[in-house]
Amino acid sequence: MSKVSVLNPEEPIKVQMENLIRQKQKEIVAGLESVETKKFHPDEWKRGENGGGGRSMVLADGTTFEKAGVNISVVHGTLTPGAITRMKADHRNIKTSADGTVGFFAAGLSMVIHPWNPHAPTTHLNYRYFEISNPDGSTQTWWFGGGADLTPSYLYPEDAKLFHQNHKAALDPFGKDLYPRFKKWCDEYFFITQRGEARGIGGTFFDDFDELPAQKCLELCEASFDAFVPSYVPIMKRRKDLPFTPEEKQWQQVRRGRYVEYNLIYDRGTKFGLETPGSRVESILMSMPKTATWLYNYEPEEGTREAELLEVVRHPIEWV
Amino acid sequence: MSKVSVLNPEEPIKVQMENLIRQKQKEIVAGLESVETKKFHPDEWKRGENGGGGRSMVLADGTTFEKAGVNISVVHGTLTPGAITRMKADHRNIKTSADGTVGFFAAGLSMVIHPWNPHAPTTHLNYRYFEISNPDGSTQTWWFGGGADLTPSYLYPEDAKLFHQNHKAALDPFGKDLYPRFKKWCDEYFFITQRGEARGIGGTFFDDFDELPAQKCLELCEASFDAFVPSYVPIMKRRKDLPFTPEEKQWQQVRRGRYVEYNLIYDRGTKFGLETPGSRVESILMSMPKTATWLYNYEPEEGTREAELLEVVRHPIEWV
């Protein structure tokens, strides 16, 4: 990718991150619209009496996409004691004000795409910056988090390889250890314990990341953003018009049930969002598929394409 | 109800509770089959290397019921430290063994019924007995919990009144204060915080209940069990064959999405079940509807039947 960067090291990290996600929202929406006949609709929102707001770009009942959302949010305010406690597992040194709260700033882009065709994978991407302020308003601590991953109902190894290869190439300039660590982290993080299954075939995931200077972290996010469209759009071109049977559509619906289970039971972003006062439930639960199915005690037969997918989510493999 | 009781005060509470739930499983299944052309299928399961097991009676794709499960389980073993901690909020006096664990026994019947027709309500019922043992094996503490509630997509006040009236009549002989308390508890417990909505139009709910002698608690459960079939079966007879539009079916699917949100994010039984080693995920998630829908930012228009339902789940009312 030889795009012109929107990052300007002379501006504060907060401002650069906001500029970055605004730009990447446009580029991702344009990329997705290149394989879709309908347009995304903008939906601006404010966080009520609290600080900040966001801009959702949403599409429902498209020709390629059943439900798709590319959401940016820039919010700030005061964290609840509950949120601080959960955060302190990773950030034990947080100093609170006399009333037990801390000021925060968060900016991120979050995307979930559910295509119609059961041969086309669901995908998720999110990059975010988080800052905690001291009681006097100065920055106390900061970190980046994010990643991108693929959740197919049917396994196409060439799709998995392309997605992983591009995301590895984006990370390699920042440290050869990053892709292997973030790939493993992704497999472990998006894990549905009660099913003994990863949510999908993985990708990258990182959180609480402050190992590099903040400016380098911004560049890492930018490079990772830029790996997405050249991965997902070619996959969609290959899969969006494949013929499928009602049984294949049903299997997709069962897998979407798993997606719902993961997001509502485990996902840290969803939990954090739902517990943040004044947050917007529709933007947080934009990640839900339009439709999902739960069948009692359903297990595909050995040797089928469905069993092949289960095997790879139960035993994640190295794609690069 | 003038049924012959299966309770025998000369037997231990554990044994009586097991006998009670076995009998009520048969009666409830028979009641439900009286408004359905398909039969429930038994599915026996053991808790692997841990103690106990259960018997699920399940029905999928019936003529009246899209998905229905009436499950009993009788399990015992050792509680994890995580489960104890959550429980200690309500049972602070639990004494653990040297390794931090405690022995437990749990027996309960759990039922969730999702009908096809959007005018017919989803319903849930659960009565359970829980016992914690001392390191020497003697009983340390015990409690009962449970209740029954109704989750319609369209409001029929006569259905709500019948359901509440019958459950009030079952509780009144054990204390006139019980129904008002359990009704309020139900509205508060089945509350979807992020939506500002109760899950449905309520019913009864109680937990950690040991105010009455254990034998009286068993009788209270028996009477409450017996209130269910004469409430739900008449409602189903009125609603199961009503004509409906595709828009009404879609509204039912949206409401089922809320049901999924409640059960996966909040339900204590689901959380406890999924975290209990060796528990059976298919029996726990039997409560999921067969299908559910999430539409982005969907809000029914004022003055519609859909808005009428929203009003009553946002502001629960007294039915009796």
XYZ file of C-alpha atoms in Angstrom:
640
model
C 0.000 0.000 0.000
C 1.456 3.344 -0.961
C -1.315 5.514 0.451
C -0.489 8.977 1.757
C -0.496 8.850 5.553
C -2.899 11.089 7.479
C -0.625 10.946 10.503
C 1.161 14.130 11.519
C 3.650 13.633 14.385
C 3.362 17.305 15.322
C -0.215 16.777 16.499
C -1.239 15.058 19.751
C -1.768 11.292 19.566
C -5.506 11.747 20.303
C -5.931 14.059 17.332
C -3.934 11.840 14.991
C -5.949 8.795 16.025
C -9.204 10.603 15.376
C -7.961 11.712 11.933
C -6.800 8.168 11.203
C -10.100 6.489 12.015
C -12.095 9.106 10.089
C -9.979 8.482 7.005
C -9.993 4.694 7.340
C -13.754 4.629 7.789
C -14.081 6.284 4.371
C -11.595 3.940 2.718
C -13.091 0.767 4.195
C -16.620 1.794 3.258
C -15.432 2.542 -0.295
C -13.725 -0.863 -0.448
C -16.833 -2.695 0.746
C -19.078 -0.728 -1.617
C -16.915 -1.938 -4.521
C -18.479 -5.407 -4.058
C -21.994 -4.229 -3.152
C -24.757 -2.465 -5.110
C -26.234 -0.646 -2.100
C -24.613 2.280 -0.310
C -23.752 2.535 3.379
C -25.831 5.056 5.328
C -24.259 7.481 7.785
C -25.714 7.729 11.273
C -24.172 10.351 13.568
C -24.720 10.120 17.303
C -23.772 12.029 20.444
C -23.123 10.507 23.836
C -25.972 12.371 25.527
C -24.843 14.407 28.504
C -21.459 12.676 28.431
C -18.590 13.610 26.189
C -18.152 12.624 22.582
C -20.028 10.739 19.951
C -19.541 8.820 16.774
C -20.430 8.137 13.221
C -21.813 4.754 12.189
C -21.839 3.732 8.549
C -24.408 0.992 8.258
C -25.850 -1.197 5.550
C -28.669 -3.715 5.897
C -30.142 -6.062 3.316
C -27.604 -5.275 0.646
C -26.998 -7.581 -2.307
C -23.677 -8.847 -0.936
C -23.954 -7.905 2.723
C -26.820 -8.915 4.978
C -25.660 -6.548 7.689
C -22.559 -4.406 7.817
C -21.389 -1.643 10.091
C -18.264 0.500 10.136
C -18.412 2.613 13.245
C -16.065 5.235 14.631
C -16.389 6.692 18.091
C -14.454 9.335 19.986
C -15.583 9.464 23.600
C -14.283 10.899 26.842
C -15.532 11.306 30.371
C -15.302 9.507 33.678
C -14.929 5.784 34.211
C -17.126 3.881 36.644
C -15.459 2.001 39.496
C -16.579 -1.287 37.876
C -14.815 -0.485 34.643
C -11.682 0.577 36.504
C -11.581 -2.660 38.481
C -11.766 -4.752 35.309
C -9.127 -2.596 33.727
C -6.837 -2.780 36.722
C -6.180 -6.446 35.988
C -4.006 -5.092 33.194
C -3.243 -1.606 34.471
C -2.615 -1.987 38.170
C -1.013 1.394 38.573
C -4.119 3.495 37.794
C -4.475 6.383 40.240
C -8.061 7.436 40.857
C -9.495 10.731 42.075
C -10.777 11.093 45.609
C -14.214 9.881 44.462
C -12.692 6.681 42.965
C -13.156 7.662 39.323
C -10.702 8.498 36.549
C -10.988 10.553 33.402
C -10.616 8.720 30.099
C -10.429 9.285 26.358
C -11.099 6.565 23.792
C -11.093 6.682 20.013
C -11.586 3.705 17.765
C -12.965 2.217 14.604
C -14.976 -0.949 14.896
C -16.332 -2.946 11.990
C -18.361 -6.133 11.604
C -19.487 -7.448 8.217
C -21.959 -10.300 7.763
C -22.387 -11.321 4.094
C -25.425 -13.227 2.807
C -23.586 -16.005 1.044
C -22.620 -18.851 3.397
C -19.377 -19.301 1.451
C -18.369 -15.689 2.182
C -16.814 -15.096 5.602
C -17.972 -12.747 8.324
C -15.184 -10.397 9.318
C -14.391 -8.097 12.197
C -11.855 -5.304 12.564
C -11.179 -2.869 15.368
C -8.348 -0.501 16.218
C -8.593 1.735 19.250
C -6.598 4.133 21.414
C -7.264 4.560 25.114
C -5.945 7.220 27.464
C -6.423 7.607 31.216
C -5.825 11.024 32.747
C -4.460 12.011 36.147
C -6.710 13.886 38.567
C -4.896 17.064 37.335
C -5.813 16.305 33.695
C -2.394 15.199 32.457
C -1.997 11.794 30.752
C -1.531 8.998 33.264
C -1.317 6.008 30.941
C -2.267 5.054 27.383
C -2.518 1.988 25.214
C -3.583 0.735 21.818
C -5.583 -2.358 20.972
C -7.200 -4.014 18.036
C -6.881 -6.516 15.255
C -8.787 -8.083 12.388
C -10.141 -11.589 12.022
C -12.157 -13.808 9.721
C -15.112 -16.045 10.607
C -16.028 -18.315 7.695
C -18.803 -20.931 7.757
C -16.888 -22.938 5.147
C -13.127 -23.199 5.053
C -11.244 -21.892 2.020
C -7.552 -22.193 2.889
C -6.552 -19.672 0.190
C -8.804 -17.050 1.852
C -7.310 -17.718 5.276
C -3.774 -17.527 3.874
C -4.375 -14.246 2.051
C -5.904 -12.626 5.137
C -3.122 -13.768 7.462
C -0.328 -13.039 4.967
C -1.446 -9.427 4.439
C -1.806 -8.762 8.155
C 1.606 -10.303 8.825
C 3.150 -8.067 6.153
C 1.604 -5.013 7.828
C 3.091 -5.909 11.228
C 6.532 -7.194 10.202
C 8.144 -3.720 9.802
C 7.349 -3.014 13.469
C 8.883 -6.232 14.803
C 9.100 -9.754 13.429
C 7.739 -11.126 16.696
C 4.459 -9.188 16.449
C 2.505 -11.273 13.936
C 3.169 -14.623 15.682
C 2.215 -13.099 19.045
C -0.879 -11.297 17.757
C -2.005 -14.354 15.754
C -1.810 -16.551 18.867
C -3.475 -13.848 20.953
C -6.336 -13.727 18.437
C -6.881 -17.503 18.582
C -6.913 -17.377 22.380
C -9.009 -14.227 22.748
C -11.794 -15.158 20.333
C -12.370 -18.492 22.026
C -15.826 -19.779 22.954
C -15.001 -21.755 26.077
C -18.299 -23.615 26.378
C -17.977 -24.831 22.775
C -14.246 -25.540 22.831
C -14.025 -23.567 19.585
C -12.297 -20.449 18.314
C -14.829 -18.006 16.860
C -13.281 -18.245 13.425
C -9.985 -18.886 11.662
C -8.280 -15.991 13.417
C -6.216 -13.057 12.282
C -4.557 -10.643 14.682
C -5.415 -9.306 18.117
C -3.542 -7.162 20.633
C -4.556 -5.152 23.655
C -2.965 -2.962 26.343
C -0.217 -2.333 23.798
C 2.350 0.293 24.715
C 5.609 -1.498 23.867
C 6.471 0.929 21.087
C 6.417 4.733 21.194
C 2.856 6.026 20.687
C 3.725 7.423 17.248
C 4.956 3.979 16.141
C 1.750 2.420 17.496
C -0.267 4.823 15.355
C 1.762 3.764 12.317
C 1.221 0.119 13.198
C -2.550 0.739 13.323
C -2.424 2.581 10.010
C -0.523 -0.268 8.331
C -2.937 -2.821 9.809
C -5.955 -0.836 8.627
C -4.435 -0.786 5.159
C -4.075 -4.575 5.153
C -7.813 -5.106 5.440
C -9.389 -4.023 2.153
C -6.804 -5.837 -0.041
C -7.545 -8.988 1.996
C -11.300 -8.992 2.307
C -12.400 -7.525 -1.030
C -10.610 -10.206 -3.122
C -12.113 -12.894 -0.860
C -15.596 -11.430 -1.331
C -15.132 -11.313 -5.103
C -14.388 -15.050 -5.045
C -17.243 -16.041 -2.707
C -20.159 -13.636 -2.884
C -21.853 -15.214 -5.906
C -21.110 -18.901 -5.282
C -24.241 -21.103 -5.457
C -25.381 -22.553 -2.145
C -27.994 -24.962 -0.778
C -30.575 -24.347 1.985
C -28.507 -26.705 4.174
C -25.420 -24.525 3.666
C -27.467 -21.434 4.561
C -28.640 -23.178 7.726
C -25.075 -24.067 8.706
C -24.157 -20.387 8.294
C -27.026 -19.538 10.675
C -25.759 -22.043 13.251
C -22.290 -20.505 13.025
C -23.857 -17.067 13.500
C -25.390 -18.370 16.708
C -21.848 -19.070 17.867
C -20.874 -15.537 16.872
C -23.662 -14.160 19.049
C -22.596 -16.396 21.938
C -19.041 -15.110 21.706
C -19.955 -11.448 21.449
C -22.514 -11.412 24.256
C -20.714 -13.710 26.700
C -17.022 -12.943 26.196
C -16.242 -9.884 24.134
C -14.484 -7.317 26.291
C -15.398 -4.421 24.009
C -19.089 -5.332 24.132
C -19.086 -5.689 27.923
C -17.173 -2.443 28.383
C -19.485 -0.645 25.993
C -22.698 -1.857 27.581
C -21.480 -0.822 31.033
C -20.286 2.640 29.999
C -22.929 5.171 31.025
C -24.458 6.965 28.062
C -23.015 4.530 25.551
C -25.115 3.697 22.527
C -26.427 0.162 22.541
C -27.235 0.106 18.815
C -23.647 0.931 17.910
C -22.277 -1.674 20.294
C -24.654 -4.418 19.174
C -24.182 -3.535 15.517
C -21.872 -6.566 15.656
C -24.858 -8.911 15.927
C -25.748 -10.750 12.718
C -29.155 -9.968 11.259
C -30.220 -13.571 11.865
C -28.914 -16.534 13.862
C -30.061 -20.052 14.688
C -29.709 -22.441 17.613
C -30.458 -26.099 16.890
C -30.524 -28.524 19.787
C -27.524 -30.852 19.928
C -26.592 -30.442 16.272
C -23.276 -31.927 15.136
C -22.275 -32.236 11.472
C -21.330 -35.658 10.117
C -17.704 -36.648 9.788
C -16.065 -35.972 6.465
C -18.389 -33.102 5.530
C -17.407 -29.509 4.706
C -19.147 -28.489 7.944
C -17.026 -30.893 10.005
C -13.914 -29.547 8.233
C -14.711 -26.044 9.516
C -15.303 -27.337 13.043
C -11.947 -29.123 12.974
C -10.081 -25.901 12.169
C -11.870 -23.808 14.818
C -11.251 -26.541 17.396
C -7.585 -26.834 16.449
C -6.334 -23.528 15.032
C -3.502 -23.864 12.531
C -0.703 -21.633 11.192
C -1.690 -20.047 7.904
C 1.565 -18.314 7.025
C -55.259 -28.381 41.500
C -56.150 -31.484 43.458
C -53.262 -33.617 42.249
C -51.823 -36.257 44.559
C -48.546 -34.957 45.941
C -45.359 -36.894 45.282
C -43.767 -35.354 48.360
C -43.098 -37.648 51.313
C -41.814 -35.777 54.384
C -40.144 -38.959 55.662
C -37.630 -38.830 52.821
C -34.662 -36.431 52.624
C -35.314 -33.083 50.880
C -32.905 -34.024 48.070
C -34.846 -37.194 47.309
C -38.228 -35.463 47.452
C -37.001 -32.706 45.126
C -35.743 -35.266 42.632
C -39.081 -37.111 42.750
C -40.938 -33.818 42.371
C -39.072 -32.668 39.283
C -39.331 -36.100 37.637
C -43.107 -36.084 38.121
C -43.557 -32.451 37.031
C -41.461 -33.012 33.918
C -43.961 -35.707 32.866
C -46.986 -33.530 33.642
C -45.654 -30.420 31.905
C -44.667 -32.383 28.797
C -48.153 -33.963 28.722
C -49.729 -30.504 29.059
C -47.651 -29.057 26.248
C -48.294 -32.074 24.014
C -52.035 -31.423 24.418
C -51.609 -28.371 22.144
C -49.008 -29.898 19.791
C -49.118 -32.694 17.222
C -45.469 -33.718 17.644
C -44.060 -35.553 20.658
C -41.190 -34.459 22.881
C -38.070 -36.615 22.619
C -36.154 -37.752 25.688
C -32.403 -37.190 25.811
C -30.614 -38.603 28.857
C -27.169 -37.342 29.727
C -24.479 -37.945 32.343
C -22.130 -35.328 33.709
C -18.992 -37.092 32.463
C -16.521 -37.842 35.206
C -18.433 -35.578 37.571
C -21.515 -36.547 39.533
C -25.034 -36.678 38.234
C -26.858 -36.138 35.003
C -30.207 -35.254 33.621
C -33.032 -35.906 31.268
C -33.964 -33.377 28.605
C -37.338 -33.585 26.880
C -36.955 -31.641 23.663
C -39.101 -30.755 20.699
C -38.024 -28.873 17.586
C -40.061 -27.809 14.575
C -43.397 -28.862 16.032
C -46.697 -27.523 14.706
C -47.236 -25.252 17.725
C -43.728 -25.033 19.148
C -40.681 -23.956 17.198
C -38.379 -25.063 19.983
C -39.230 -26.392 23.398
C -37.234 -28.006 26.159
C -38.197 -29.356 29.568
C -35.004 -30.373 31.292
C -34.344 -31.885 34.682
C -30.911 -32.236 36.180
C -29.612 -33.690 39.411
C -25.932 -32.936 39.836
C -23.436 -33.001 42.651
C -19.708 -32.533 43.049
C -17.269 -29.810 43.928
C -17.684 -26.114 43.266
C -14.956 -24.060 41.663
C -13.568 -21.059 43.576
C -15.134 -18.751 40.963
C -18.593 -20.144 41.535
C -18.189 -19.911 45.309
C -17.162 -16.267 45.114
C -20.254 -15.375 43.092
C -22.393 -17.340 45.479
C -20.847 -15.758 48.557
C -22.485 -12.450 47.695
C -25.636 -14.140 48.922
C -24.211 -16.832 51.192
C -21.369 -15.213 53.037
C -21.074 -17.913 55.625
C -19.915 -20.696 53.298
C -17.040 -22.690 54.825
C -14.682 -24.189 52.268
C -12.340 -27.165 52.527
C -8.597 -26.690 52.866
C -8.301 -26.593 49.058
C -10.883 -23.785 48.833
C -13.662 -25.916 47.340
C -17.040 -27.041 48.699
C -19.274 -29.987 47.917
C -22.673 -29.217 46.396
C -25.902 -30.867 45.314
C -28.358 -29.266 42.902
C -31.628 -30.547 41.507
C -33.941 -28.587 39.279
C -36.355 -28.477 36.405
C -35.805 -25.859 33.764
C -38.131 -25.196 30.855
C -38.167 -22.766 27.931
C -40.878 -22.845 25.257
C -40.714 -20.825 22.035
C -43.923 -21.106 19.952
C -44.061 -20.369 16.213
C -46.962 -17.965 16.287
C -45.917 -14.383 17.108
C -49.162 -13.948 19.063
C -48.268 -16.863 21.342
C -45.867 -16.025 24.168
C -42.511 -17.577 24.942
C -42.441 -18.888 28.484
C -39.840 -19.962 30.997
C -40.118 -21.915 34.227
C -37.479 -23.156 36.635
C -37.572 -24.521 40.174
C -34.375 -25.702 41.830
C -32.931 -26.836 45.133
C -29.327 -26.213 46.099
C -27.341 -27.690 48.980
C -23.784 -26.978 50.108
C -22.061 -29.558 52.284
C -19.530 -29.146 55.070
C -16.049 -30.610 54.604
C -17.323 -33.576 56.729
C -20.211 -34.191 54.331
C -23.053 -32.829 56.483
C -25.382 -30.136 55.105
C -23.946 -26.647 55.593
C -26.638 -24.567 53.937
C -29.486 -24.961 51.443
C -31.866 -22.831 49.439
C -34.600 -22.951 46.825
C -35.033 -20.748 43.788
C -37.194 -20.454 40.745
C -40.271 -18.949 39.194
C -42.190 -18.778 35.945
C -42.604 -15.909 33.514
C -44.127 -14.990 30.194
C -42.464 -13.234 27.246
C -45.029 -12.217 24.630
C -44.266 -10.329 21.417
C -47.788 -8.895 21.460
C -49.630 -7.925 24.608
C -52.863 -9.725 25.506
C -53.831 -8.412 28.957
C -56.117 -11.404 29.605
C -53.154 -13.771 29.116
C -50.981 -11.762 31.486
C -53.753 -11.661 34.098
C -54.410 -15.407 33.917
C -50.723 -16.241 34.264
C -50.175 -13.891 37.196
C -53.454 -14.802 38.927
C -52.706 -18.530 38.894
C -49.188 -18.050 40.197
C -50.432 -15.733 42.926
C -53.016 -18.334 43.975
C -50.257 -20.949 44.228
C -48.147 -18.767 46.516
C -50.826 -17.187 48.720
C -51.230 -20.197 51.077
C -47.521 -19.884 51.974
C -47.676 -16.186 52.789
C -49.683 -13.309 51.342
C -46.488 -11.276 50.966
C -44.850 -13.796 48.642
C -46.565 -13.042 45.336
C -46.000 -9.260 45.509
C -42.358 -9.812 46.434
C -41.728 -12.518 43.819
C -43.569 -10.519 41.120
C -41.372 -7.483 41.757
C -38.259 -9.673 41.961
C -39.150 -11.143 38.555
C -39.504 -7.707 36.943
C -36.155 -6.654 38.386
C -34.284 -9.891 37.714
C -35.302 -10.337 34.077
C -34.237 -6.839 33.169
C -32.133 -6.043 30.116
C -30.177 -3.062 31.381
C -28.788 -1.897 28.042
C -32.312 -1.836 26.579
C -34.091 -0.407 29.619
C -36.628 -3.218 29.215
C -37.898 -6.169 31.221
C -37.538 -9.405 29.245
C -41.284 -9.926 29.210
C -44.422 -9.226 31.224
C -43.079 -11.018 34.265
C -44.428 -13.681 36.558
C -42.603 -14.826 39.669
C -38.960 -15.166 40.653
C -37.208 -15.987 43.900
C -33.711 -17.106 44.827
C -31.666 -17.978 47.903
C -34.991 -18.787 49.520
C -34.838 -20.444 52.943
C -37.391 -18.380 54.882
C -39.727 -21.321 55.342
C -38.858 -24.833 56.544
C -37.451 -26.898 53.655
C -40.565 -29.111 53.562
C -42.762 -26.009 53.111
C -40.443 -24.783 50.362
C -40.933 -28.099 48.545
C -44.700 -27.673 48.844
C -44.392 -24.109 47.535
C -42.469 -25.404 44.510
C -45.053 -28.132 43.943
C -47.926 -25.633 44.058
C -46.069 -23.281 41.724
C -45.338 -26.105 39.289
C -49.041 -26.937 39.299
C -49.949 -23.356 38.418
C -48.113 -23.523 35.109
C -50.051 -25.878 32.826
C -53.486 -24.352 33.674
C -51.992 -20.944 32.812
C -50.031 -21.604 29.665
C -52.140 -24.233 27.900
C -55.292 -22.040 27.800
C -53.184 -19.145 26.514
C -51.748 -21.349 23.782
C -55.214 -22.560 22.780
C -56.227 -18.919 22.261
C -53.097 -17.845 20.367
C -51.468 -20.720 18.507
C -53.656 -20.547 15.397
C -54.181 -16.796 15.089
C -53.356 -15.436 11.630
C -50.236 -13.278 11.430
C -48.351 -11.127 8.939
C -44.668 -11.335 7.912
C -44.156 -8.045 9.802
C -45.546 -9.621 12.982
C -43.239 -12.606 12.517
C -40.302 -10.238 12.135
C -41.230 -8.393 15.335
C -41.271 -11.743 17.139
C -37.749 -12.358 15.807
C -36.569 -8.970 17.080
C -38.012 -9.780 20.526
C -36.211 -13.136 20.407
C -32.986 -11.224 19.882
C -33.707 -9.507 23.199
C -34.330 -12.907 24.770
C -30.892 -14.048 23.601
C -29.298 -10.849 24.919
C -30.855 -11.409 28.327
C -29.933 -15.069 28.592
C -26.327 -14.737 27.431
C -25.467 -11.477 29.200
C -27.421 -11.599 32.468
C -28.972 -14.942 33.334
C -27.374 -16.293 36.490
C -28.375 -19.879 35.721
C -26.778 -19.727 32.272
C -23.558 -18.208 33.617
C -23.385 -20.689 36.470
C -24.080 -23.570 34.111
C -21.479 -22.591 31.536
C -18.820 -22.224 34.237
C -19.582 -25.522 36.006
C -16.987 -28.079 34.890
C -18.520 -30.998 33.017
C -21.846 -29.203 32.521
C -23.680 -29.824 29.284
C -23.750 -26.808 27.028
C -26.648 -28.093 24.897
C -28.906 -28.410 27.943
C -27.961 -24.965 29.205
C -28.406 -23.255 25.847
C -31.648 -25.120 25.147
C -33.155 -21.801 26.280
C -32.039 -20.138 23.036
C -34.793 -19.616 20.468
C -34.373 -21.481 17.193
C -34.086 -18.159 15.362
C -33.512 -14.525 16.315
C -32.976 -11.246 14.513
C -31.075 -8.028 15.164
C -32.089 -5.013 13.085
C -30.038 -1.849 13.373
C -31.722 0.941 15.308
C -35.229 -0.411 14.851
C -38.013 1.279 16.842
C -41.728 0.633 16.229
C -43.992 3.574 15.447
C -46.128 5.114 18.174
C -49.618 3.753 18.549
C -48.803 0.331 17.071
C -49.241 -3.054 18.762
C -45.436 -3.327 18.799
C -45.088 -0.019 20.660
C -47.759 -1.207 23.116
C -45.587 -4.210 24.023
C -42.512 -2.014 24.422
C -44.419 0.275 26.764
C -45.320 -2.584 29.091
C -41.794 -4.054 29.205
C -40.370 -0.587 29.844
C -42.913 0.137 32.595
C -44.061 -3.136 34.180
C -47.572 -3.034 35.601
C -49.550 -4.970 38.223
C -51.684 -7.682 36.645
C -53.567 -8.892 39.684
